[in-house]
Amino acid sequence: MSQPKASGFTKQMARNMFYGGSVFFIFVFAALIFDSERKIPQRSNAQALTEQVVRGKQLWETRNCIGCHTLLGEGAYFAPELGNVYKRRGPDFIKAWIASQPTHIEGRRQMPQFNFTPEQLDDLTEFLRWTGEINTENWPPNIEG
């Protein structure tokens, strides 16, 4: 008497599903990377880079602003998101706010005084304007950052 052959799930079938699924998802991942890389130049706002924006970015980095603030979702969450601060408040408010720090209001987080020159304030404000014009597909999700 012969044994009936099992018709269940075999190791070979599992192996084929694993390799086939892996190859499929590698292709999907590669397609997503290609699509993202293709869209970056239109969204990055690189055409609007100026020397003033670069100097503002250097101030942002050397003063470790990202240690307290977020910018386009990256950074610390101690202070407000600044990705859209230029649209929300405008250049005059930004310059006055930075120049008036710290406010010494009891119970309120304080920003240090960096003693920026008027030119440095212009550079930093220009950097924040440029950042606000990057196509982030509506990030941050609310107007107040």
mmCIF file with all atom_site columns, C-alpha atoms in Angstrom:
data_model
loop_
_atom_site.group_PDB
_atom_site.id
_atom_site.type_symbol
_atom_site.label_atom_id
_atom_site.label_alt_id
_atom_site.label_comp_id
_atom_site.label_asym_id
_atom_site.label_entity_id
_atom_site.label_seq_id
_atom_site.pdbx_PDB_ins_code
_atom_site.Cartn_x
_atom_site.Cartn_y
_atom_site.Cartn_z
_atom_site.occupancy
_atom_site.B_iso_or_equiv
_atom_site.pdbx_formal_charge
_atom_site.auth_seq_id
_atom_site.auth_comp_id
_atom_site.auth_asym_id
_atom_site.auth_atom_id
_atom_site.pdbx_PDB_model_num
ATOM 1   C CA . MET A 1 1   ? 0.000  0.000  0.000  1.00 0.00 ? 1   MET A CA 1
ATOM 2   C CA . SER A 1 2   ? 1.381  3.396  -0.945 1.00 0.00 ? 2   SER A CA 1
ATOM 3   C CA . GLN A 1 3   ? 1.224  6.449  1.193  1.00 0.00 ? 3   GLN A CA 1
ATOM 4   C CA . PRO A 1 4   ? -0.961 9.325  -0.091 1.00 0.00 ? 4   PRO A CA 1
ATOM 5   C CA . LYS A 1 5   ? 1.085  12.343 -1.121 1.00 0.00 ? 5   LYS A CA 1
ATOM 6   C CA . ALA A 1 6   ? 0.666  15.412 1.091  1.00 0.00 ? 6   ALA A CA 1
ATOM 7   C CA . SER A 1 7   ? -0.824 18.330 -0.811 1.00 0.00 ? 7   SER A CA 1
ATOM 8   C CA . GLY A 1 8   ? 0.018  21.028 1.767  1.00 0.00 ? 8   GLY A CA 1
ATOM 9   C CA . PHE A 1 9   ? 2.468  23.888 1.800  1.00 0.00 ? 9   PHE A CA 1
ATOM 10  C CA . THR A 1 10  ? 6.015  22.707 1.065  1.00 0.00 ? 10  THR A CA 1
ATOM 11  C CA . LYS A 1 11  ? 9.419  24.157 1.831  1.00 0.00 ? 11  LYS A CA 1
ATOM 12  C CA . GLN A 1 12  ? 9.972  24.718 -1.889 1.00 0.00 ? 12  GLN A CA 1
ATOM 13  C CA . MET A 1 13  ? 6.741  26.728 -2.124 1.00 0.00 ? 13  MET A CA 1
ATOM 14  C CA . ALA A 1 14  ? 7.740  28.837 0.893  1.00 0.00 ? 14  ALA A CA 1
ATOM 15  C CA . ARG A 1 15  ? 11.203 29.435 -0.584 1.00 0.00 ? 15  ARG A CA 1
ATOM 16  C CA . ASN A 1 16  ? 9.704  30.493 -3.921 1.00 0.00 ? 16  ASN A CA 1
ATOM 17  C CA . MET A 1 17  ? 7.299  32.887 -2.192 1.00 0.00 ? 17  MET A CA 1
ATOM 18  C CA . PHE A 1 18  ? 10.144 34.396 -0.175 1.00 0.00 ? 18  PHE A CA 1
ATOM 19  C CA . TYR A 1 19  ? 12.421 34.956 -3.171 1.00 0.00 ? 19  TYR A CA 1
ATOM 20  C CA . GLY A 1 20  ? 9.588  36.100 -5.426 1.00 0.00 ? 20  GLY A CA 1
ATOM 21  C CA . GLY A 1 21  ? 8.259  38.500 -2.792 1.00 0.00 ? 21  GLY A CA 1
ATOM 22  C CA . SER A 1 22  ? 11.741 39.833 -2.092 1.00 0.00 ? 22  SER A CA 1
ATOM 23  C CA . VAL A 1 23  ? 12.399 40.557 -5.761 1.00 0.00 ? 23  VAL A CA 1
ATOM 24  C CA . PHE A 1 24  ? 8.976  42.178 -6.144 1.00 0.00 ? 24  PHE A CA 1
ATOM 25  C CA . PHE A 1 25  ? 9.492  44.514 -3.183 1.00 0.00 ? 25  PHE A CA 1
ATOM 26  C CA . ILE A 1 26  ? 13.032 45.378 -4.269 1.00 0.00 ? 26  ILE A CA 1
ATOM 27  C CA . PHE A 1 27  ? 11.549 46.591 -7.566 1.00 0.00 ? 27  PHE A CA 1
ATOM 28  C CA . VAL A 1 28  ? 8.806  48.527 -5.738 1.00 0.00 ? 28  VAL A CA 1
ATOM 29  C CA . PHE A 1 29  ? 11.402 50.141 -3.458 1.00 0.00 ? 29  PHE A CA 1
ATOM 30  C CA . ALA A 1 30  ? 13.617 51.060 -6.423 1.00 0.00 ? 30  ALA A CA 1
ATOM 31  C CA . ALA A 1 31  ? 10.626 52.605 -8.223 1.00 0.00 ? 31  ALA A CA 1
ATOM 32  C CA . LEU A 1 32  ? 9.758  54.704 -5.157 1.00 0.00 ? 32  LEU A CA 1
ATOM 33  C CA . ILE A 1 33  ? 13.355 55.917 -4.858 1.00 0.00 ? 33  ILE A CA 1
ATOM 34  C CA . PHE A 1 34  ? 13.433 56.827 -8.548 1.00 0.00 ? 34  PHE A CA 1
ATOM 35  C CA . ASP A 1 35  ? 10.124 58.699 -8.256 1.00 0.00 ? 35  ASP A CA 1
ATOM 36  C CA . SER A 1 36  ? 11.292 60.633 -5.182 1.00 0.00 ? 36  SER A CA 1
ATOM 37  C CA . GLU A 1 37  ? 14.636 61.544 -6.731 1.00 0.00 ? 37  GLU A CA 1
ATOM 38  C CA . ARG A 1 38  ? 12.855 62.784 -9.855 1.00 0.00 ? 38  ARG A CA 1
ATOM 39  C CA . LYS A 1 39  ? 10.625 65.127 -7.810 1.00 0.00 ? 39  LYS A CA 1
ATOM 40  C CA . ILE A 1 40  ? 13.278 66.631 -5.525 1.00 0.00 ? 40  ILE A CA 1
ATOM 41  C CA . PRO A 1 41  ? 14.575 69.283 -7.972 1.00 0.00 ? 41  PRO A CA 1
ATOM 42  C CA . GLN A 1 42  ? 11.083 70.758 -8.473 1.00 0.00 ? 42  GLN A CA 1
ATOM 43  C CA . ARG A 1 43  ? 10.357 70.818 -4.738 1.00 0.00 ? 43  ARG A CA 1
ATOM 44  C CA . SER A 1 44  ? 13.701 71.893 -3.249 1.00 0.00 ? 44  SER A CA 1
ATOM 45  C CA . ASN A 1 45  ? 13.653 75.622 -4.093 1.00 0.00 ? 45  ASN A CA 1
ATOM 46  C CA . ALA A 1 46  ? 17.364 75.342 -4.998 1.00 0.00 ? 46  ALA A CA 1
ATOM 47  C CA . GLN A 1 47  ? 16.998 77.929 -7.759 1.00 0.00 ? 47  GLN A CA 1
ATOM 48  C CA . ALA A 1 48  ? 16.361 80.600 -5.100 1.00 0.00 ? 48  ALA A CA 1
ATOM 49  C CA . LEU A 1 49  ? 19.574 79.988 -3.137 1.00 0.00 ? 49  LEU A CA 1
ATOM 50  C CA . THR A 1 50  ? 21.562 83.172 -2.653 1.00 0.00 ? 50  THR A CA 1
ATOM 51  C CA . GLU A 1 51  ? 24.674 84.102 -0.692 1.00 0.00 ? 51  GLU A CA 1
ATOM 52  C CA . GLN A 1 52  ? 22.422 85.694 1.914  1.00 0.00 ? 52  GLN A CA 1
ATOM 53  C CA . VAL A 1 53  ? 20.496 82.424 2.365  1.00 0.00 ? 53  VAL A CA 1
ATOM 54  C CA . VAL A 1 54  ? 23.780 80.528 2.718  1.00 0.00 ? 54  VAL A CA 1
ATOM 55  C CA . ARG A 1 55  ? 25.021 82.964 5.372  1.00 0.00 ? 55  ARG A CA 1
ATOM 56  C CA . GLY A 1 56  ? 21.698 82.616 7.216  1.00 0.00 ? 56  GLY A CA 1
ATOM 57  C CA . LYS A 1 57  ? 22.022 78.824 7.117  1.00 0.00 ? 57  LYS A CA 1
ATOM 58  C CA . GLN A 1 58  ? 25.529 79.121 8.559  1.00 0.00 ? 58  GLN A CA 1
ATOM 59  C CA . LEU A 1 59  ? 24.156 81.220 11.424 1.00 0.00 ? 59  LEU A CA 1
ATOM 60  C CA . TRP A 1 60  ? 21.395 78.642 11.951 1.00 0.00 ? 60  TRP A CA 1
ATOM 61  C CA . GLU A 1 61  ? 23.992 75.884 12.211 1.00 0.00 ? 61  GLU A CA 1
ATOM 62  C CA . THR A 1 62  ? 26.701 77.658 14.218 1.00 0.00 ? 62  THR A CA 1
ATOM 63  C CA . ARG A 1 63  ? 24.210 78.928 16.813 1.00 0.00 ? 63  ARG A CA 1
ATOM 64  C CA . ASN A 1 64  ? 22.631 75.445 17.080 1.00 0.00 ? 64  ASN A CA 1
ATOM 65  C CA . CYS A 1 65  ? 19.118 76.750 16.479 1.00 0.00 ? 65  CYS A CA 1
ATOM 66  C CA . ILE A 1 66  ? 18.013 73.199 15.675 1.00 0.00 ? 66  ILE A CA 1
ATOM 67  C CA . GLY A 1 67  ? 18.939 72.268 19.249 1.00 0.00 ? 67  GLY A CA 1
ATOM 68  C CA . CYS A 1 68  ? 15.703 73.978 20.351 1.00 0.00 ? 68  CYS A CA 1
ATOM 69  C CA . HIS A 1 69  ? 13.636 74.551 17.190 1.00 0.00 ? 69  HIS A CA 1
ATOM 70  C CA . THR A 1 70  ? 12.379 72.244 14.480 1.00 0.00 ? 70  THR A CA 1
ATOM 71  C CA . LEU A 1 71  ? 12.730 73.161 10.841 1.00 0.00 ? 71  LEU A CA 1
ATOM 72  C CA . LEU A 1 72  ? 10.535 71.239 8.411  1.00 0.00 ? 72  LEU A CA 1
ATOM 73  C CA . GLY A 1 73  ? 9.964  68.625 11.088 1.00 0.00 ? 73  GLY A CA 1
ATOM 74  C CA . GLU A 1 74  ? 13.640 68.047 11.931 1.00 0.00 ? 74  GLU A CA 1
ATOM 75  C CA . GLY A 1 75  ? 15.204 69.100 15.194 1.00 0.00 ? 75  GLY A CA 1
ATOM 76  C CA . ALA A 1 76  ? 14.243 69.539 18.815 1.00 0.00 ? 76  ALA A CA 1
ATOM 77  C CA . TYR A 1 77  ? 10.765 70.213 20.142 1.00 0.00 ? 77  TYR A CA 1
ATOM 78  C CA . PHE A 1 78  ? 11.651 72.714 22.859 1.00 0.00 ? 78  PHE A CA 1
ATOM 79  C CA . ALA A 1 79  ? 10.785 75.778 20.758 1.00 0.00 ? 79  ALA A CA 1
ATOM 80  C CA . PRO A 1 80  ? 8.398  76.369 17.822 1.00 0.00 ? 80  PRO A CA 1
ATOM 81  C CA . GLU A 1 81  ? 8.644  74.901 14.334 1.00 0.00 ? 81  GLU A CA 1
ATOM 82  C CA . LEU A 1 82  ? 10.134 77.572 12.073 1.00 0.00 ? 82  LEU A CA 1
ATOM 83  C CA . GLY A 1 83  ? 9.437  76.126 8.621  1.00 0.00 ? 83  GLY A CA 1
ATOM 84  C CA . ASN A 1 84  ? 6.641  78.607 8.009  1.00 0.00 ? 84  ASN A CA 1
ATOM 85  C CA . VAL A 1 85  ? 7.528  81.381 10.476 1.00 0.00 ? 85  VAL A CA 1
ATOM 86  C CA . TYR A 1 86  ? 8.233  83.870 7.675  1.00 0.00 ? 86  TYR A CA 1
ATOM 87  C CA . LYS A 1 87  ? 4.704  83.442 6.295  1.00 0.00 ? 87  LYS A CA 1
ATOM 88  C CA . ARG A 1 88  ? 3.162  83.485 9.779  1.00 0.00 ? 88  ARG A CA 1
ATOM 89  C CA . ARG A 1 89  ? 4.964  86.462 11.261 1.00 0.00 ? 89  ARG A CA 1
ATOM 90  C CA . GLY A 1 90  ? 6.943  88.299 8.574  1.00 0.00 ? 90  GLY A CA 1
ATOM 91  C CA . PRO A 1 91  ? 10.531 89.537 8.531  1.00 0.00 ? 91  PRO A CA 1
ATOM 92  C CA . ASP A 1 92  ? 10.107 92.520 10.864 1.00 0.00 ? 92  ASP A CA 1
ATOM 93  C CA . PHE A 1 93  ? 8.595  90.380 13.624 1.00 0.00 ? 93  PHE A CA 1
ATOM 94  C CA . ILE A 1 94  ? 11.330 87.745 13.282 1.00 0.00 ? 94  ILE A CA 1
ATOM 95  C CA . LYS A 1 95  ? 14.108 90.328 13.578 1.00 0.00 ? 95  LYS A CA 1
ATOM 96  C CA . ALA A 1 96  ? 12.459 92.106 16.507 1.00 0.00 ? 96  ALA A CA 1
ATOM 97  C CA . TRP A 1 97  ? 11.785 88.823 18.323 1.00 0.00 ? 97  TRP A CA 1
ATOM 98  C CA . ILE A 1 98  ? 15.374 87.605 18.003 1.00 0.00 ? 98  ILE A CA 1
ATOM 99  C CA . ALA A 1 99  ? 16.771 90.999 19.026 1.00 0.00 ? 99  ALA A CA 1
ATOM 100 C CA . SER A 1 100 ? 14.520 91.208 22.114 1.00 0.00 ? 100 SER A CA 1
ATOM 101 C CA . GLN A 1 101 ? 15.551 87.862 23.612 1.00 0.00 ? 101 GLN A CA 1
ATOM 102 C CA . PRO A 1 102 ? 15.584 86.769 26.352 1.00 0.00 ? 102 PRO A CA 1
ATOM 103 C CA . THR A 1 103 ? 12.265 88.259 27.436 1.00 0.00 ? 103 THR A CA 1
ATOM 104 C CA . HIS A 1 104 ? 12.628 87.299 31.112 1.00 0.00 ? 104 HIS A CA 1
ATOM 105 C CA . ILE A 1 105 ? 8.900  86.499 31.305 1.00 0.00 ? 105 ILE A CA 1
ATOM 106 C CA . GLU A 1 106 ? 8.388  84.224 34.296 1.00 0.00 ? 106 GLU A CA 1
ATOM 107 C CA . GLY A 1 107 ? 7.446  80.642 33.423 1.00 0.00 ? 107 GLY A CA 1
ATOM 108 C CA . ARG A 1 108 ? 8.247  81.050 29.745 1.00 0.00 ? 108 ARG A CA 1
ATOM 109 C CA . ARG A 1 109 ? 11.005 79.324 27.797 1.00 0.00 ? 109 ARG A CA 1
ATOM 110 C CA . GLN A 1 110 ? 13.776 81.727 26.931 1.00 0.00 ? 110 GLN A CA 1
ATOM 111 C CA . MET A 1 111 ? 15.837 82.091 23.798 1.00 0.00 ? 111 MET A CA 1
ATOM 112 C CA . PRO A 1 112 ? 19.434 83.265 24.299 1.00 0.00 ? 112 PRO A CA 1
ATOM 113 C CA . GLN A 1 113 ? 20.630 86.634 23.067 1.00 0.00 ? 113 GLN A CA 1
ATOM 114 C CA . PHE A 1 114 ? 22.965 86.038 20.128 1.00 0.00 ? 114 PHE A CA 1
ATOM 115 C CA . ASN A 1 115 ? 23.830 89.725 19.589 1.00 0.00 ? 115 ASN A CA 1
ATOM 116 C CA . PHE A 1 116 ? 23.322 89.466 15.842 1.00 0.00 ? 116 PHE A CA 1
ATOM 117 C CA . THR A 1 117 ? 24.239 92.438 13.694 1.00 0.00 ? 117 THR A CA 1
ATOM 118 C CA . PRO A 1 118 ? 21.493 93.902 11.479 1.00 0.00 ? 118 PRO A CA 1
ATOM 119 C CA . GLU A 1 119 ? 23.106 92.143 8.500  1.00 0.00 ? 119 GLU A CA 1
ATOM 120 C CA . GLN A 1 120 ? 23.086 88.801 10.333 1.00 0.00 ? 120 GLN A CA 1
ATOM 121 C CA . LEU A 1 121 ? 19.415 89.275 11.236 1.00 0.00 ? 121 LEU A CA 1
ATOM 122 C CA . ASP A 1 122 ? 18.696 89.943 7.551  1.00 0.00 ? 122 ASP A CA 1
ATOM 123 C CA . ASP A 1 123 ? 20.622 86.800 6.576  1.00 0.00 ? 123 ASP A CA 1
ATOM 124 C CA . LEU A 1 124 ? 18.827 84.601 9.083  1.00 0.00 ? 124 LEU A CA 1
ATOM 125 C CA . THR A 1 125 ? 15.460 86.034 8.085  1.00 0.00 ? 125 THR A CA 1
ATOM 126 C CA . GLU A 1 126 ? 16.266 85.416 4.419  1.00 0.00 ? 126 GLU A CA 1
ATOM 127 C CA . PHE A 1 127 ? 17.162 81.813 5.252  1.00 0.00 ? 127 PHE A CA 1
ATOM 128 C CA . LEU A 1 128 ? 13.811 81.373 7.005  1.00 0.00 ? 128 LEU A CA 1
ATOM 129 C CA . ARG A 1 129 ? 12.014 82.963 4.027  1.00 0.00 ? 129 ARG A CA 1
ATOM 130 C CA . TRP A 1 130 ? 13.781 80.584 1.642  1.00 0.00 ? 130 TRP A CA 1
ATOM 131 C CA . THR A 1 131 ? 12.982 77.591 3.851  1.00 0.00 ? 131 THR A CA 1
ATOM 132 C CA . GLY A 1 132 ? 9.318  78.582 3.915  1.00 0.00 ? 132 GLY A CA 1
ATOM 133 C CA . GLU A 1 133 ? 9.194  78.449 0.110  1.00 0.00 ? 133 GLU A CA 1
ATOM 134 C CA . ILE A 1 134 ? 10.319 74.813 -0.118 1.00 0.00 ? 134 ILE A CA 1
ATOM 135 C CA . ASN A 1 135 ? 7.465  72.618 -1.353 1.00 0.00 ? 135 ASN A CA 1
ATOM 136 C CA . THR A 1 136 ? 6.840  70.500 1.740  1.00 0.00 ? 136 THR A CA 1
ATOM 137 C CA . GLU A 1 137 ? 3.386  69.382 0.654  1.00 0.00 ? 137 GLU A CA 1
ATOM 138 C CA . ASN A 1 138 ? 1.829  71.479 3.424  1.00 0.00 ? 138 ASN A CA 1
ATOM 139 C CA . TRP A 1 139 ? 4.191  70.673 6.285  1.00 0.00 ? 139 TRP A CA 1
ATOM 140 C CA . PRO A 1 140 ? 3.788  71.693 9.049  1.00 0.00 ? 140 PRO A CA 1
ATOM 141 C CA . PRO A 1 141 ? 0.200  70.543 9.142  1.00 0.00 ? 141 PRO A CA 1
ATOM 142 C CA . ASN A 1 142 ? -1.076 73.662 10.883 1.00 0.00 ? 142 ASN A CA 1
ATOM 143 C CA . ILE A 1 143 ? -0.322 77.341 10.450 1.00 0.00 ? 143 ILE A CA 1
ATOM 144 C CA . GLU A 1 144 ? 1.284  77.761 13.875 1.00 0.00 ? 144 GLU A CA 1
ATOM 145 C CA . GLY A 1 145 ? 3.917  75.130 13.156 1.00 0.00 ? 145 GLY A CA 1
#
